[in-house]
Short mmCIF file of C-alpha atoms in Angstrom, two decimals:
data_model
loop_
_atom_site.label_atom_id
_atom_site.label_comp_id
_atom_site.label_asym_id
_atom_site.label_seq_id
_atom_site.Cartn_x
_atom_site.Cartn_y
_atom_site.Cartn_z
CA MET A 1 108.05 -3.64 -81.62
CA ALA A 2 111.24 -2.44 -83.20
CA VAL A 3 113.48 -3.44 -80.30
CA ALA A 4 115.63 -6.49 -80.98
CA GLN A 5 114.51 -9.63 -79.17
CA THR A 6 118.02 -10.65 -78.19
CA GLU A 7 119.25 -9.52 -74.77
CA GLN A 8 116.27 -7.24 -74.42
CA LYS A 9 115.95 -5.26 -71.22
CA THR A 10 112.63 -5.70 -69.43
CA ILE A 11 110.72 -4.04 -66.66
CA ARG A 12 109.07 -5.99 -63.87
CA LEU A 13 105.89 -4.67 -62.31
CA ILE A 14 103.77 -6.15 -59.52
CA VAL A 15 100.32 -4.64 -59.70
CA THR A 16 97.69 -4.98 -57.00
CA ARG A 17 94.50 -5.59 -58.94
CA GLN A 18 90.86 -5.71 -58.02
CA ASP A 19 88.15 -6.68 -60.50
CA SER A 20 85.22 -4.88 -58.90
CA PRO A 21 84.53 -2.65 -55.88
CA ASP A 22 83.50 -5.66 -53.76
CA SER A 23 85.93 -8.31 -54.92
CA GLN A 24 89.19 -9.30 -53.22
CA PRO A 25 92.42 -7.61 -54.34
CA TYR A 26 95.19 -9.81 -55.77
CA GLU A 27 98.70 -9.26 -57.10
CA GLU A 28 99.68 -9.84 -60.69
CA GLU A 29 103.21 -9.63 -62.04
CA PHE A 30 104.10 -8.30 -65.47
CA GLU A 31 107.31 -8.27 -67.42
CA ILE A 32 107.33 -5.82 -70.28
CA PRO A 33 109.98 -4.65 -72.74
CA TYR A 34 112.01 -1.64 -71.69
CA ARG A 35 112.14 1.55 -73.73
CA PRO A 36 114.04 4.67 -72.73
CA ASN A 37 112.18 7.43 -70.87
CA MET A 38 109.22 5.33 -69.85
CA ASN A 39 106.94 6.24 -66.99
CA VAL A 40 104.43 4.08 -65.12
CA ILE A 41 101.65 5.20 -67.48
CA SER A 42 103.54 4.11 -70.60
CA ALA A 43 104.27 0.80 -68.87
CA PHE A 44 100.51 0.36 -68.38
CA MET A 45 99.95 1.25 -72.05
CA GLU A 46 102.38 -1.51 -72.93
CA ILE A 47 100.33 -3.98 -70.83
CA GLN A 48 97.19 -2.68 -72.55
CA ARG A 49 98.70 -3.43 -75.96
CA ASN A 50 99.73 -6.91 -74.91
CA PRO A 51 97.79 -8.04 -71.82
CA VAL A 52 99.95 -11.02 -70.84
CA ASN A 53 101.29 -11.45 -67.32
CA ALA A 54 104.79 -12.58 -66.31
CA LYS A 55 103.69 -16.23 -66.34
CA GLY A 56 102.77 -15.80 -70.02
CA GLU A 57 99.03 -16.08 -69.34
CA LYS A 58 96.58 -13.83 -71.13
CA THR A 59 94.91 -11.45 -68.69
CA THR A 60 92.71 -8.36 -68.64
CA PRO A 61 94.57 -5.07 -69.19
CA VAL A 62 95.26 -3.09 -66.02
CA CYS A 63 92.76 -0.24 -65.54
CA TRP A 64 94.05 3.17 -64.54
CA GLU A 65 93.05 6.81 -64.82
CA ALA A 66 95.16 9.56 -66.35
CA ASN A 67 94.58 12.86 -68.10
CA CYS A 68 97.20 15.55 -68.30
CA LEU A 69 100.40 13.46 -68.05
CA GLU A 70 102.23 16.46 -66.56
CA GLU A 71 101.29 16.28 -62.87
CA VAL A 72 98.66 18.98 -62.85
CA CYS A 73 95.36 17.06 -62.98
CA GLY A 74 95.83 14.59 -60.14
CA ALA A 75 93.95 11.75 -61.84
CA CYS A 76 96.74 9.16 -61.97
CA SER A 77 97.56 9.12 -58.24
CA MET A 78 98.48 5.67 -56.97
CA VAL A 79 100.88 4.02 -54.54
CA ILE A 80 104.15 3.29 -56.31
CA ASN A 81 106.84 1.40 -54.37
CA GLY A 82 105.08 2.26 -51.14
CA LYS A 83 104.67 5.99 -51.76
CA ALA A 84 101.52 7.74 -52.94
CA ARG A 85 102.30 9.85 -56.01
CA GLN A 86 101.31 10.47 -59.62
CA ALA A 87 102.05 7.70 -62.11
CA CYS A 88 102.83 10.18 -64.90
CA THR A 89 105.89 11.59 -63.12
CA ALA A 90 107.00 8.19 -61.82
CA LEU A 91 109.84 7.56 -64.26
CA ILE A 92 110.79 3.91 -64.71
CA ASP A 93 114.52 4.72 -64.77
CA LYS A 94 114.26 6.17 -61.29
CA LEU A 95 112.27 3.35 -59.71
CA GLU A 96 113.56 0.26 -57.97
CA GLN A 97 112.38 -2.96 -59.60
CA PRO A 98 110.14 -4.89 -59.36
CA ILE A 99 107.93 -1.82 -59.27
CA ARG A 100 105.06 -2.41 -56.87
CA ILE A 101 101.91 -0.54 -57.79
CA GLU A 102 98.80 -0.39 -55.63
CA PRO A 103 95.67 1.75 -55.63
CA MET A 104 95.25 4.47 -52.96
CA ARG A 105 93.18 2.28 -50.68
CA THR A 106 92.09 5.12 -48.41
CA PHE A 107 89.51 5.66 -51.12
CA PRO A 108 87.02 3.06 -52.34
CA VAL A 109 88.61 1.07 -55.17
CA VAL A 110 86.51 1.03 -58.33
CA ARG A 111 88.73 -1.29 -60.34
CA ASP A 112 92.48 -2.03 -60.30
CA LEU A 113 94.13 1.37 -59.78
CA ILE A 114 91.00 3.46 -60.24
CA VAL A 115 89.70 4.87 -56.98
CA ASP A 116 86.67 6.99 -56.17
CA ARG A 117 87.81 10.36 -54.81
CA SER A 118 84.25 11.64 -54.26
CA ARG A 119 85.08 12.13 -50.60
CA MET A 120 87.38 15.00 -51.57
CA PHE A 121 84.82 16.72 -53.76
CA GLU A 122 82.19 16.36 -51.04
CA ALA A 123 84.67 17.98 -48.64
CA LEU A 124 85.14 20.93 -51.02
CA LYS A 125 81.36 21.36 -51.12
CA LYS A 126 81.18 21.13 -47.35
CA VAL A 127 83.69 23.96 -46.84
CA LYS A 128 82.21 26.00 -49.73
CA ALA A 129 85.48 26.14 -51.63
CA TRP A 130 84.28 28.71 -54.15
CA ILE A 131 83.64 32.44 -54.37
CA PRO A 132 80.00 33.51 -54.79
CA ILE A 133 79.99 36.34 -57.35
CA ASP A 134 76.49 36.15 -58.80
CA GLY A 135 74.02 38.91 -57.96
CA THR A 136 70.73 40.16 -59.39
CA TYR A 137 72.68 43.05 -60.89
CA ASP A 138 76.24 43.64 -62.04
CA LEU A 139 78.32 43.68 -58.87
CA GLY A 140 81.23 45.38 -60.61
CA PRO A 141 84.88 44.49 -60.19
CA GLY A 142 85.97 43.03 -56.87
CA PRO A 143 88.56 44.54 -54.53
CA ARG A 144 92.20 44.28 -55.50
CA MET A 145 94.48 41.69 -53.99
CA ALA A 146 97.85 42.54 -52.49
CA GLU A 147 100.78 41.01 -54.35
CA SER A 148 102.16 39.40 -51.19
CA LYS A 149 98.82 37.64 -50.66
CA ARG A 150 98.59 36.65 -54.29
CA GLN A 151 101.89 34.83 -54.08
CA ILE A 152 100.66 32.65 -51.21
CA ALA A 153 97.28 32.21 -52.90
CA TYR A 154 99.03 31.02 -56.06
CA GLU A 155 100.85 28.32 -54.14
CA LEU A 156 97.63 27.15 -52.50
CA SER A 157 95.74 27.25 -55.79
CA ARG A 158 98.05 24.59 -57.25
CA CYS A 159 96.13 21.88 -55.36
CA MET A 160 94.80 19.39 -57.91
CA THR A 161 92.66 17.34 -55.46
CA CYS A 162 94.86 14.35 -56.32
CA GLY A 163 94.24 12.62 -52.99
CA VAL A 164 97.88 11.95 -52.04
CA CYS A 165 97.56 13.97 -48.80
CA LEU A 166 94.51 11.95 -47.76
CA GLU A 167 96.17 8.67 -48.67
CA VAL A 168 99.20 9.38 -46.45
CA CYS A 169 97.18 10.83 -43.56
CA PRO A 170 96.78 8.33 -40.70
CA ASN A 171 93.59 10.09 -39.62
CA VAL A 172 91.72 9.72 -42.91
CA SER A 173 90.01 6.36 -43.22
CA GLU A 174 86.73 4.78 -44.12
CA ASN A 175 85.62 4.79 -40.47
CA ASN A 176 85.65 8.58 -40.18
CA ASN A 177 84.67 11.55 -42.29
CA PHE A 178 87.69 13.82 -41.81
CA ILE A 179 87.76 16.18 -44.79
CA GLY A 180 91.55 15.96 -45.02
CA PRO A 181 94.37 18.49 -45.56
CA ALA A 182 93.44 19.55 -49.12
CA ALA A 183 90.02 20.99 -48.23
CA ILE A 184 91.40 22.78 -45.14
CA SER A 185 94.03 24.44 -47.30
CA GLN A 186 91.34 25.47 -49.77
CA VAL A 187 89.50 27.28 -46.97
CA ARG A 188 92.69 29.26 -46.41
CA LEU A 189 92.86 30.05 -50.13
CA PHE A 190 89.26 31.23 -50.44
CA ASN A 191 89.26 33.11 -47.11
CA MET A 192 92.37 34.93 -48.28
CA HIS A 193 90.73 36.15 -51.46
CA PRO A 194 89.34 39.71 -51.12
CA THR A 195 85.91 38.65 -52.44
CA GLY A 196 85.97 35.15 -50.97
CA GLU A 197 86.72 36.70 -47.59
CA MET A 198 83.15 38.04 -47.51
CA ASN A 199 81.93 34.50 -46.77
CA LYS A 200 84.77 33.42 -44.51
CA GLU A 201 82.59 32.72 -41.45
CA GLU A 202 80.61 30.11 -43.38
CA ARG A 203 83.80 28.27 -44.24
CA LEU A 204 85.15 28.48 -40.69
CA ASP A 205 81.82 27.11 -39.42
CA ALA A 206 82.26 24.18 -41.80
CA LEU A 207 85.78 23.58 -40.42
CA MET A 208 84.25 23.51 -36.93
CA GLY A 209 81.69 20.96 -38.06
CA ASP A 210 81.69 17.20 -38.08
CA GLY A 211 84.75 15.77 -39.85
CA GLY A 212 86.30 19.24 -39.78
CA ILE A 213 89.72 20.57 -38.84
CA GLU A 214 89.83 18.73 -35.48
CA GLY A 215 90.31 15.50 -37.42
CA CYS A 216 93.94 16.56 -37.89
CA GLY A 217 96.36 14.77 -35.56
CA ASN A 218 99.50 16.65 -36.69
CA SER A 219 101.31 13.68 -38.19
CA GLN A 220 102.32 16.14 -40.93
CA ASN A 221 102.66 13.44 -43.58
CA CYS A 222 100.57 15.57 -45.93
CA VAL A 223 103.15 18.31 -46.31
CA GLN A 224 105.90 15.75 -46.94
CA ALA A 225 103.87 13.92 -49.56
CA CYS A 226 102.16 16.75 -51.46
CA PRO A 227 103.43 16.54 -55.06
CA LYS A 228 102.84 20.27 -55.53
CA GLY A 229 104.77 21.26 -52.40
CA ILE A 230 101.78 23.08 -50.95
CA PRO A 231 102.47 24.21 -47.34
CA LEU A 232 99.55 22.14 -46.04
CA THR A 233 100.57 22.08 -42.38
CA THR A 234 100.99 25.86 -42.38
CA SER A 235 97.49 26.10 -43.87
CA ILE A 236 96.11 23.79 -41.19
CA ALA A 237 97.79 25.70 -38.34
CA GLU A 238 96.68 29.02 -39.87
CA MET A 239 93.10 27.73 -40.03
CA ASN A 240 93.42 26.43 -36.45
CA LYS A 241 94.24 29.99 -35.47
CA GLU A 242 91.29 31.40 -37.44
CA VAL A 243 88.92 28.81 -36.00
CA THR A 244 90.13 29.57 -32.45
CA LYS A 245 89.48 33.28 -32.99
CA HIS A 246 86.11 32.52 -34.62
CA MET A 247 85.15 30.32 -31.66
CA PHE A 248 85.88 33.03 -29.09
CA ARG A 249 84.16 35.69 -31.20
CA LYS A 250 81.06 33.53 -31.36
CA TRP A 251 81.07 32.94 -27.61
CA LEU A 252 81.65 36.53 -26.63
CA ASN A 253 79.57 38.33 -29.23
CA THR A 254 76.37 36.32 -29.19
CA MET B 1 72.83 18.17 -26.14
CA LYS B 2 74.24 16.97 -29.44
CA TRP B 3 77.69 15.41 -29.24
CA ASP B 4 79.91 18.00 -30.84
CA TYR B 5 83.08 16.74 -32.48
CA PHE B 6 84.85 20.08 -32.57
CA TYR B 7 84.29 21.09 -28.96
CA SER B 8 84.96 17.62 -27.59
CA ARG B 9 88.32 17.53 -29.38
CA ARG B 10 89.23 21.03 -28.28
CA LEU B 11 88.24 20.20 -24.70
CA HIS B 12 90.44 17.11 -24.87
CA SER B 13 93.33 19.26 -26.08
CA LEU B 14 92.78 21.95 -23.44
CA LEU B 15 92.41 19.54 -20.51
CA GLY B 16 95.74 17.94 -21.41
CA VAL B 17 97.43 21.27 -20.63
CA ILE B 18 95.10 22.76 -18.01
CA PRO B 19 94.81 21.13 -15.54
CA LEU B 20 96.61 17.87 -16.37
CA GLY B 21 99.88 19.35 -17.63
CA VAL B 22 99.97 21.78 -14.73
CA PHE B 23 99.29 18.92 -12.33
CA LEU B 24 102.14 16.87 -13.83
CA ILE B 25 104.57 19.74 -13.26
CA MET B 26 103.33 20.25 -9.68
CA HIS B 27 103.66 16.53 -9.06
CA MET B 28 107.21 16.59 -10.42
CA LEU B 29 108.16 19.53 -8.20
CA SER B 30 106.70 18.01 -5.05
CA ASN B 31 108.36 14.67 -5.76
CA PHE B 32 111.64 16.46 -6.29
CA ARG B 33 111.50 17.37 -2.60
CA ALA B 34 112.29 13.72 -1.93
CA PHE B 35 115.58 14.16 -3.77
CA GLU B 36 116.29 17.61 -2.41
CA GLY B 37 115.10 17.36 1.18
CA GLY B 38 115.04 13.65 1.97
CA PRO B 39 112.23 12.10 4.01
CA GLU B 40 111.67 15.23 6.12
CA GLY B 41 111.49 17.53 3.11
CA PHE B 42 109.13 15.16 1.33
CA GLN B 43 107.02 14.87 4.45
CA ARG B 44 106.66 18.63 4.73
CA GLN B 45 105.65 18.78 1.06
CA VAL B 46 103.00 16.07 1.55
CA GLU B 47 101.63 17.95 4.53
CA ALA B 48 101.58 21.22 2.60
CA ILE B 49 99.48 19.59 -0.12
CA HIS B 50 97.16 18.03 2.41
CA ASN B 51 96.66 21.40 4.04
CA LEU B 52 95.31 22.92 0.84
CA PRO B 53 91.74 24.17 1.18
CA LEU B 54 89.00 22.29 -0.68
CA LEU B 55 91.41 19.45 -1.32
CA LEU B 56 88.83 16.87 -2.41
CA PHE B 57 87.15 19.42 -4.68
CA LEU B 58 90.52 20.32 -6.24
CA GLU B 59 91.30 16.64 -6.73
CA ILE B 60 87.97 15.85 -8.37
CA PHE B 61 87.80 18.84 -10.71
CA GLY B 62 91.51 19.45 -11.14
CA ILE B 63 92.64 15.85 -11.58
CA TRP B 64 90.12 13.03 -11.66
CA LEU B 65 87.43 14.27 -14.03
CA PRO B 66 89.88 15.83 -16.53
CA LEU B 67 91.99 12.67 -16.37
CA VAL B 68 89.05 10.39 -17.07
CA TYR B 69 87.85 12.55 -19.97
CA HIS B 70 91.30 13.04 -21.49
CA GLY B 71 92.17 9.37 -20.98
CA VAL B 72 89.00 7.74 -22.24
CA TYR B 73 88.51 10.05 -25.20
CA GLY B 74 92.24 9.81 -25.87
CA LEU B 75 92.05 6.02 -26.12
CA PHE B 76 89.24 6.42 -28.60
CA ILE B 77 91.39 8.80 -30.69
CA ALA B 78 94.49 6.59 -30.41
CA PHE B 79 92.77 3.50 -31.71
CA GLN B 80 91.07 5.30 -34.58
CA ALA B 81 94.30 6.15 -36.39
CA ARG B 82 95.54 4.00 -39.23
CA HIS B 83 99.27 4.13 -38.49
CA ASN B 84 101.62 4.11 -41.47
CA VAL B 85 105.08 4.81 -40.05
CA ASN B 86 106.46 1.78 -41.91
CA ARG B 87 105.63 3.51 -45.20
CA TYR B 88 106.00 7.14 -44.26
CA GLY B 89 108.70 7.23 -41.59
CA TYR B 90 108.91 11.02 -41.29
CA PHE B 91 109.85 12.47 -37.90
CA ARG B 92 106.46 13.95 -37.12
CA ASN B 93 104.64 10.80 -38.19
CA GLN B 94 106.81 8.86 -35.74
CA MET B 95 105.98 11.41 -33.04
CA PHE B 96 102.30 10.99 -33.95
CA LEU B 97 102.60 7.26 -33.30
CA TRP B 98 104.61 7.73 -30.09
CA GLN B 99 102.10 10.25 -28.78
CA ARG B 100 99.46 7.52 -28.97
CA ILE B 101 101.69 4.75 -27.60
CA THR B 102 102.82 6.87 -24.64
CA GLY B 103 99.24 7.97 -24.03
CA VAL B 104 98.14 4.37 -23.61
CA ILE B 105 101.16 3.57 -21.40
CA THR B 106 100.50 6.67 -19.31
CA ILE B 107 96.87 5.85 -18.63
CA VAL B 108 97.75 2.30 -17.55
CA PHE B 109 100.63 3.59 -15.44
CA VAL B 110 98.53 6.28 -13.77
CA ALA B 111 95.83 3.74 -12.88
CA TRP B 112 98.44 1.37 -11.42
CA HIS B 113 100.33 4.14 -9.59
CA THR B 114 97.11 5.52 -8.09
CA ALA B 115 96.08 2.03 -7.01
CA HIS B 116 98.98 1.74 -4.60
CA THR B 117 99.20 5.34 -3.45
CA ARG B 118 96.07 7.50 -3.42
CA LEU B 119 93.68 4.54 -3.40
CA GLN B 120 95.47 2.94 -0.44
CA VAL B 121 95.11 6.22 1.46
CA ALA B 122 91.43 6.38 0.53
CA LEU B 123 90.90 2.78 1.69
CA GLY B 124 92.61 3.58 4.98
CA ASN B 125 95.37 1.01 4.46
CA ILE B 126 98.05 3.66 4.81
CA THR B 127 98.07 7.22 6.10
CA VAL B 128 99.41 10.15 4.07
CA ASP B 129 102.45 10.15 6.36
CA GLU B 130 103.35 6.68 5.13
CA LEU B 131 103.43 7.59 1.43
CA GLY B 132 107.20 7.97 1.42
CA GLN B 133 107.55 4.56 3.01
CA GLN B 134 105.11 3.09 0.52
CA MET B 135 107.10 4.50 -2.39
CA HIS B 136 110.29 3.13 -0.84
CA ALA B 137 108.72 -0.33 -0.72
CA ILE B 138 107.72 -0.07 -4.39
CA VAL B 139 110.93 1.24 -5.90
CA THR B 140 113.18 -1.16 -4.02
CA ASN B 141 111.57 -3.86 -6.14
CA PRO B 142 113.70 -3.69 -9.32
CA ILE B 143 110.84 -4.66 -11.65
CA TYR B 144 108.52 -2.05 -10.19
CA TYR B 145 111.34 0.49 -10.36
CA ILE B 146 111.81 -0.15 -14.10
CA LEU B 147 108.05 -0.06 -14.72
CA TYR B 148 107.92 3.26 -12.88
CA ILE B 149 110.67 4.69 -15.04
CA ILE B 150 108.87 3.54 -18.21
CA GLY B 151 105.65 5.11 -16.94
CA ILE B 152 107.39 8.37 -16.03
CA VAL B 153 109.17 8.69 -19.37
CA ALA B 154 105.92 7.92 -21.22
CA ALA B 155 103.99 10.51 -19.22
CA THR B 156 106.55 13.29 -19.68
CA PHE B 157 106.91 12.52 -23.38
CA HIS B 158 103.16 12.55 -23.81
CA PHE B 159 103.00 15.89 -22.02
CA ALA B 160 105.90 17.54 -23.87
CA ASN B 161 104.96 16.31 -27.33
CA GLY B 162 101.32 17.03 -26.52
CA MET B 163 102.28 20.63 -25.77
CA TRP B 164 103.86 20.83 -29.21
CA ALA B 165 100.61 19.60 -30.76
CA PHE B 166 98.53 21.87 -28.55
CA LEU B 167 100.39 24.93 -29.85
CA VAL B 168 99.67 23.83 -33.43
CA SER B 169 96.06 22.86 -32.81
CA TRP B 170 95.19 26.20 -31.28
CA GLY B 171 96.98 28.10 -34.02
CA ILE B 172 99.84 29.50 -31.94
CA THR B 173 102.80 27.97 -33.81
CA VAL B 174 101.78 28.33 -37.44
CA GLY B 175 104.79 28.33 -39.75
CA PRO B 176 107.36 25.57 -40.20
CA ARG B 177 110.12 27.46 -38.39
CA ALA B 178 107.93 28.15 -35.35
CA GLN B 179 106.94 24.50 -35.25
CA ARG B 180 110.54 23.36 -35.57
CA VAL B 181 111.72 25.61 -32.75
CA SER B 182 108.77 24.41 -30.69
CA SER B 183 109.88 20.81 -31.33
CA TYR B 184 113.34 21.55 -29.91
CA ILE B 185 111.93 23.35 -26.89
CA TRP B 186 109.46 20.62 -25.97
CA MET B 187 111.95 17.84 -26.52
CA GLY B 188 114.21 19.75 -24.11
CA VAL B 189 111.33 19.95 -21.63
CA PHE B 190 110.78 16.20 -22.05
CA VAL B 191 114.41 15.44 -21.19
CA ILE B 192 114.55 17.81 -18.21
CA MET B 193 111.25 16.60 -16.75
CA SER B 194 112.22 12.96 -17.18
CA VAL B 195 115.54 13.55 -15.41
CA LEU B 196 113.92 15.39 -12.49
CA PHE B 197 111.23 12.74 -12.09
CA ILE B 198 113.75 9.90 -12.25
CA LEU B 199 116.01 11.60 -9.67
CA ALA B 200 112.97 11.85 -7.39
CA ILE B 201 111.85 8.25 -7.85
CA THR B 202 115.41 7.06 -7.29
CA ALA B 203 115.62 9.10 -4.09
CA PHE B 204 112.78 7.02 -2.64
CA ALA B 205 114.97 3.93 -2.90
CA ASN B 206 117.25 5.44 -0.24
CA THR B 207 117.01 3.55 3.08
CA GLU B 208 116.23 6.88 4.79
CA PHE B 209 112.68 6.42 3.50
CA ALA B 210 112.29 2.92 4.89
CA GLY B 211 111.49 3.82 8.47
CA ILE B 212 109.51 7.03 8.19
CA THR B 213 106.13 6.62 9.80
CA GLY B 214 105.60 10.25 10.65
#
């Protein structure tokens, strides 16, 4: 390291670690050299290069997940100083020290900060968050989408399934199967699409199913926490409206 | 029949408004007679209620069964949440917590309140004409009076904030502005209802109520 050893600035991190899915979590403190413009990921890289904790003992490097490093993939979500967010945009200069880092424990912890977000992908399958376009012949181009709709759809499409909204939701936990805000908002996105709309009843039925939209208790933490600023509570209320209409249609028409 | 999550939650939400919310408002208005009309006014109000046709039927289907369903299922919902206000202290998250706290207080309060009013009438210990006197005896005890006020405030909060949530859950207030305006309106309702209820309960402490035997 090129930085002079005298009067060197350091960063203190307290990481909640867990060696395996079944083992007990424990805290480990690290003190690493400061460089300008660091984020939590580069701090972890520093620990990876020199896996020694604050007591000077050699330890295993901290495990984490990251891909894009520009807050669009959602892989590096974790709880930093008590708030669920992405590690890549958590700039060291803007964080209070010691920086406390924990995994998003709403999800099963795989190791250290790596969690298993399968629950979210299962939820997307449950609500059929896709648009079926395959046919036995060329179906031709789909209907056009109004610009006003497209603008809302664009906002909703920015969801990266990062898991922050589930982590902050008091109604998502291991003892229930609530699909969470992200999947509900995706139903809004796909039901808004002119081709996706053709299967909207199937998605509304899924929202009326077990673990569906009724799991929401309106704490509205999701909309406060969403790193992409997606209007999640508007999506939920909008889907509540659609589900209410769908419910009455089903009662009265069948 | 298979236990259906969606319909049982929607039923819970609906029963909180109709009939329970409606009942709470009726109860508030009839109690307010005690403040407005004194013992005689209150007495006339009690008689008017007792002259309703199919009274027991109305009580069972309009109050007791909905109350038991909303209360028991509500407790189940309240204790399922993993509260995180300490980490995420946003206004609505706090309301989410308070909705559950006041729900638990309300159910305990309602059970206690019924035990020394409606239950006493049912057991034949007092007649309906002695209800005013009974309330006078309760609220002249300062501890009971404070517990009553806590119960009343919890119940009206649970109703008003529950109405806010009802409007969201049924898809009536969708956007953030609608939900914000709804918050103001229902918090206003909470304050007004609490004041009216407390004026009524305080009226019972008046010595006028002590001697009424009807």
